[in-house]
């Protein structure tokens, strides 16, 4: 699907008009028409502004399939689900989560010790 059509599919349920999106992106009506009519692609900066405007990530916009993924909550899920969800993260994010867990466990051990 062309990005212009994707933007329209995301924009309309949010009640945003084309001119409102163009104003938020800081682009002319001509550029906006090119995006809409498959004559151009937004810049990275414009994609970032779209993501902010739509409360989405650039990745979600580029890979949009008709529905924005909902929030993922891991609380109240069994341990194996926690691990399954953690394994979906990229390596850097996994390391960040593990560092947070390590820090919290260390604090707990110190608190229990004293």
Short mmCIF file of N, CA and C in Angstrom, two decimals, residues 28-98:
data_model
loop_
_atom_site.label_atom_id
_atom_site.label_comp_id
_atom_site.label_asym_id
_atom_site.label_seq_id
_atom_site.Cartn_x
_atom_site.Cartn_y
_atom_site.Cartn_z
N UNK A 28 3.69 22.34 2.24
CA UNK A 28 2.75 23.08 1.40
C UNK A 28 1.62 22.16 0.95
N UNK A 29 0.55 22.78 0.45
CA UNK A 29 -0.56 22.01 -0.07
C UNK A 29 -0.12 21.19 -1.29
N UNK A 30 0.81 21.73 -2.08
CA UNK A 30 1.33 21.02 -3.25
C UNK A 30 2.04 19.74 -2.82
N UNK A 31 2.92 19.86 -1.83
CA UNK A 31 3.63 18.68 -1.32
C UNK A 31 2.65 17.69 -0.72
N UNK A 32 1.66 18.20 0.00
CA UNK A 32 0.65 17.33 0.58
C UNK A 32 -0.11 16.58 -0.50
N UNK A 33 -0.44 17.25 -1.60
CA UNK A 33 -1.14 16.59 -2.70
C UNK A 33 -0.27 15.51 -3.34
N UNK A 34 1.04 15.76 -3.43
CA UNK A 34 1.95 14.75 -3.98
C UNK A 34 1.96 13.51 -3.10
N UNK A 35 1.98 13.71 -1.79
CA UNK A 35 1.95 12.57 -0.87
C UNK A 35 0.65 11.79 -1.04
N UNK A 36 -0.41 12.52 -1.11
CA UNK A 36 -1.73 11.89 -1.22
C UNK A 36 -1.90 11.13 -2.52
N UNK A 37 -1.37 11.67 -3.60
CA UNK A 37 -1.59 11.10 -4.93
C UNK A 37 -0.43 10.23 -5.42
N UNK A 38 0.35 9.70 -4.50
CA UNK A 38 1.44 8.77 -4.82
C UNK A 38 2.54 9.40 -5.66
N UNK A 39 2.69 10.72 -5.58
CA UNK A 39 3.73 11.39 -6.33
C UNK A 39 4.95 11.72 -5.51
N UNK A 40 4.96 11.36 -4.26
CA UNK A 40 6.09 11.67 -3.42
C UNK A 40 6.04 10.90 -2.12
N UNK A 41 7.11 10.94 -1.41
CA UNK A 41 7.22 10.27 -0.11
C UNK A 41 7.65 11.30 0.93
N UNK A 42 7.18 11.18 2.15
CA UNK A 42 7.59 12.12 3.19
C UNK A 42 9.05 11.91 3.57
N UNK A 43 9.67 12.98 4.03
CA UNK A 43 11.04 12.88 4.53
C UNK A 43 11.03 12.18 5.88
N UNK A 44 12.19 11.83 6.37
CA UNK A 44 12.30 11.21 7.69
C UNK A 44 11.75 12.16 8.75
N UNK A 45 12.08 13.43 8.63
CA UNK A 45 11.59 14.44 9.59
C UNK A 45 10.06 14.51 9.56
N UNK A 46 9.48 14.46 8.37
CA UNK A 46 8.03 14.48 8.24
C UNK A 46 7.41 13.22 8.82
N UNK A 47 8.06 12.07 8.61
CA UNK A 47 7.57 10.83 9.21
C UNK A 47 7.58 10.90 10.73
N UNK A 48 8.63 11.50 11.28
CA UNK A 48 8.71 11.66 12.73
C UNK A 48 7.59 12.56 13.24
N UNK A 49 7.30 13.62 12.50
CA UNK A 49 6.19 14.51 12.89
C UNK A 49 4.86 13.80 12.78
N UNK A 50 4.68 12.98 11.73
CA UNK A 50 3.46 12.18 11.60
C UNK A 50 3.30 11.23 12.78
N UNK A 51 4.38 10.59 13.15
CA UNK A 51 4.33 9.65 14.27
C UNK A 51 3.89 10.36 15.54
N UNK A 52 4.42 11.55 15.78
CA UNK A 52 4.03 12.33 16.95
C UNK A 52 2.56 12.72 16.85
N UNK A 53 2.15 13.21 15.69
CA UNK A 53 0.77 13.64 15.49
C UNK A 53 -0.21 12.49 15.69
N UNK A 54 0.12 11.32 15.16
CA UNK A 54 -0.77 10.17 15.25
C UNK A 54 -0.59 9.36 16.53
N UNK A 55 0.37 9.76 17.36
CA UNK A 55 0.68 9.03 18.59
C UNK A 55 1.05 7.58 18.27
N UNK A 56 1.93 7.45 17.27
CA UNK A 56 2.40 6.15 16.81
C UNK A 56 3.91 6.24 16.64
N UNK A 57 4.52 5.12 16.34
CA UNK A 57 5.93 5.12 15.98
C UNK A 57 6.03 5.17 14.46
N UNK A 58 7.19 5.57 13.95
CA UNK A 58 7.42 5.55 12.51
C UNK A 58 7.25 4.13 11.99
N UNK A 59 7.75 3.17 12.74
CA UNK A 59 7.61 1.76 12.35
C UNK A 59 6.13 1.37 12.20
N UNK A 60 5.30 1.81 13.14
CA UNK A 60 3.87 1.48 13.06
C UNK A 60 3.24 2.10 11.82
N UNK A 61 3.66 3.31 11.46
CA UNK A 61 3.11 3.95 10.27
C UNK A 61 3.55 3.21 9.01
N UNK A 62 4.84 2.92 8.92
CA UNK A 62 5.37 2.27 7.72
C UNK A 62 4.84 0.86 7.54
N UNK A 63 4.48 0.20 8.62
CA UNK A 63 4.01 -1.19 8.55
C UNK A 63 2.53 -1.31 8.90
N UNK A 64 1.82 -0.23 8.75
CA UNK A 64 0.40 -0.17 9.12
C UNK A 64 -0.42 -1.17 8.31
N UNK A 65 -1.24 -1.93 8.99
CA UNK A 65 -2.10 -2.92 8.33
C UNK A 65 -3.55 -2.74 8.71
N UNK A 66 -3.91 -1.52 9.05
CA UNK A 66 -5.32 -1.26 9.34
C UNK A 66 -5.66 -1.05 10.80
N UNK A 67 -4.74 -1.34 11.66
CA UNK A 67 -5.02 -1.19 13.08
C UNK A 67 -3.72 -0.94 13.83
N UNK A 68 -3.76 0.05 14.70
CA UNK A 68 -2.59 0.34 15.52
C UNK A 68 -2.54 -0.70 16.64
N UNK A 69 -1.38 -1.36 16.81
CA UNK A 69 -1.29 -2.34 17.89
C UNK A 69 -1.58 -1.71 19.24
N UNK A 70 -2.28 -2.42 20.07
CA UNK A 70 -2.59 -1.92 21.40
C UNK A 70 -1.41 -2.05 22.34
N UNK A 71 -1.59 -1.50 23.51
CA UNK A 71 -0.55 -1.57 24.53
C UNK A 71 -0.39 -3.01 25.00
N UNK A 72 0.83 -3.40 25.23
CA UNK A 72 1.12 -4.73 25.74
C UNK A 72 1.40 -4.60 27.22
N UNK A 73 0.65 -5.33 28.03
CA UNK A 73 0.86 -5.33 29.47
C UNK A 73 1.28 -6.73 29.90
N UNK A 74 2.37 -6.80 30.69
CA UNK A 74 2.83 -8.13 31.08
C UNK A 74 2.42 -8.51 32.49
N UNK A 75 1.92 -7.54 33.24
CA UNK A 75 1.52 -7.90 34.60
C UNK A 75 0.34 -8.87 34.54
N UNK A 76 0.21 -9.67 35.56
CA UNK A 76 -0.83 -10.68 35.67
C UNK A 76 -0.75 -11.76 34.59
N UNK A 77 0.43 -11.92 33.99
CA UNK A 77 0.63 -13.00 33.03
C UNK A 77 1.60 -13.99 33.67
N UNK A 78 1.48 -15.26 33.31
CA UNK A 78 2.41 -16.24 33.87
C UNK A 78 3.85 -15.98 33.44
N UNK A 79 4.80 -16.49 34.19
CA UNK A 79 6.22 -16.27 33.94
C UNK A 79 6.66 -16.62 32.54
N UNK A 80 6.15 -17.71 31.99
CA UNK A 80 6.57 -18.09 30.63
C UNK A 80 6.13 -17.04 29.61
N UNK A 81 5.00 -16.35 29.85
CA UNK A 81 4.56 -15.27 28.96
C UNK A 81 5.51 -14.08 29.05
N UNK A 82 6.01 -13.81 30.27
CA UNK A 82 6.99 -12.73 30.45
C UNK A 82 8.21 -12.99 29.58
N UNK A 83 8.71 -14.22 29.66
CA UNK A 83 9.89 -14.58 28.88
C UNK A 83 9.62 -14.51 27.37
N UNK A 84 8.46 -14.95 26.98
CA UNK A 84 8.09 -14.91 25.56
C UNK A 84 8.07 -13.47 25.06
N UNK A 85 7.49 -12.57 25.85
CA UNK A 85 7.43 -11.16 25.47
C UNK A 85 8.82 -10.52 25.47
N UNK A 86 9.64 -10.86 26.47
CA UNK A 86 11.00 -10.33 26.51
C UNK A 86 11.81 -10.77 25.29
N UNK A 87 11.60 -11.99 24.85
CA UNK A 87 12.33 -12.49 23.69
C UNK A 87 11.96 -11.79 22.40
N UNK A 88 10.85 -11.06 22.39
CA UNK A 88 10.45 -10.30 21.21
C UNK A 88 11.22 -8.98 21.08
N UNK A 89 11.87 -8.56 22.17
CA UNK A 89 12.62 -7.31 22.15
C UNK A 89 13.93 -7.46 21.40
N UNK A 90 14.42 -6.34 20.88
CA UNK A 90 15.75 -6.42 20.27
C UNK A 90 16.78 -6.52 21.39
N UNK A 91 18.00 -6.88 21.05
CA UNK A 91 19.03 -7.19 22.04
C UNK A 91 19.31 -6.04 23.00
N UNK A 92 19.37 -4.83 22.49
CA UNK A 92 19.65 -3.67 23.34
C UNK A 92 18.55 -3.45 24.37
N UNK A 93 17.28 -3.60 23.94
CA UNK A 93 16.17 -3.44 24.88
C UNK A 93 16.16 -4.56 25.92
N UNK A 94 16.49 -5.78 25.51
CA UNK A 94 16.58 -6.88 26.47
C UNK A 94 17.61 -6.56 27.55
N UNK A 95 18.78 -6.08 27.13
CA UNK A 95 19.84 -5.77 28.08
C UNK A 95 19.39 -4.67 29.05
N UNK A 96 18.66 -3.69 28.55
CA UNK A 96 18.15 -2.63 29.41
C UNK A 96 17.19 -3.19 30.46
N UNK A 97 16.29 -4.07 30.03
CA UNK A 97 15.34 -4.68 30.96
C UNK A 97 16.09 -5.50 32.01
N UNK A 98 17.07 -6.28 31.59
CA UNK A 98 17.83 -7.10 32.53
C UNK A 98 18.61 -6.24 33.52
#
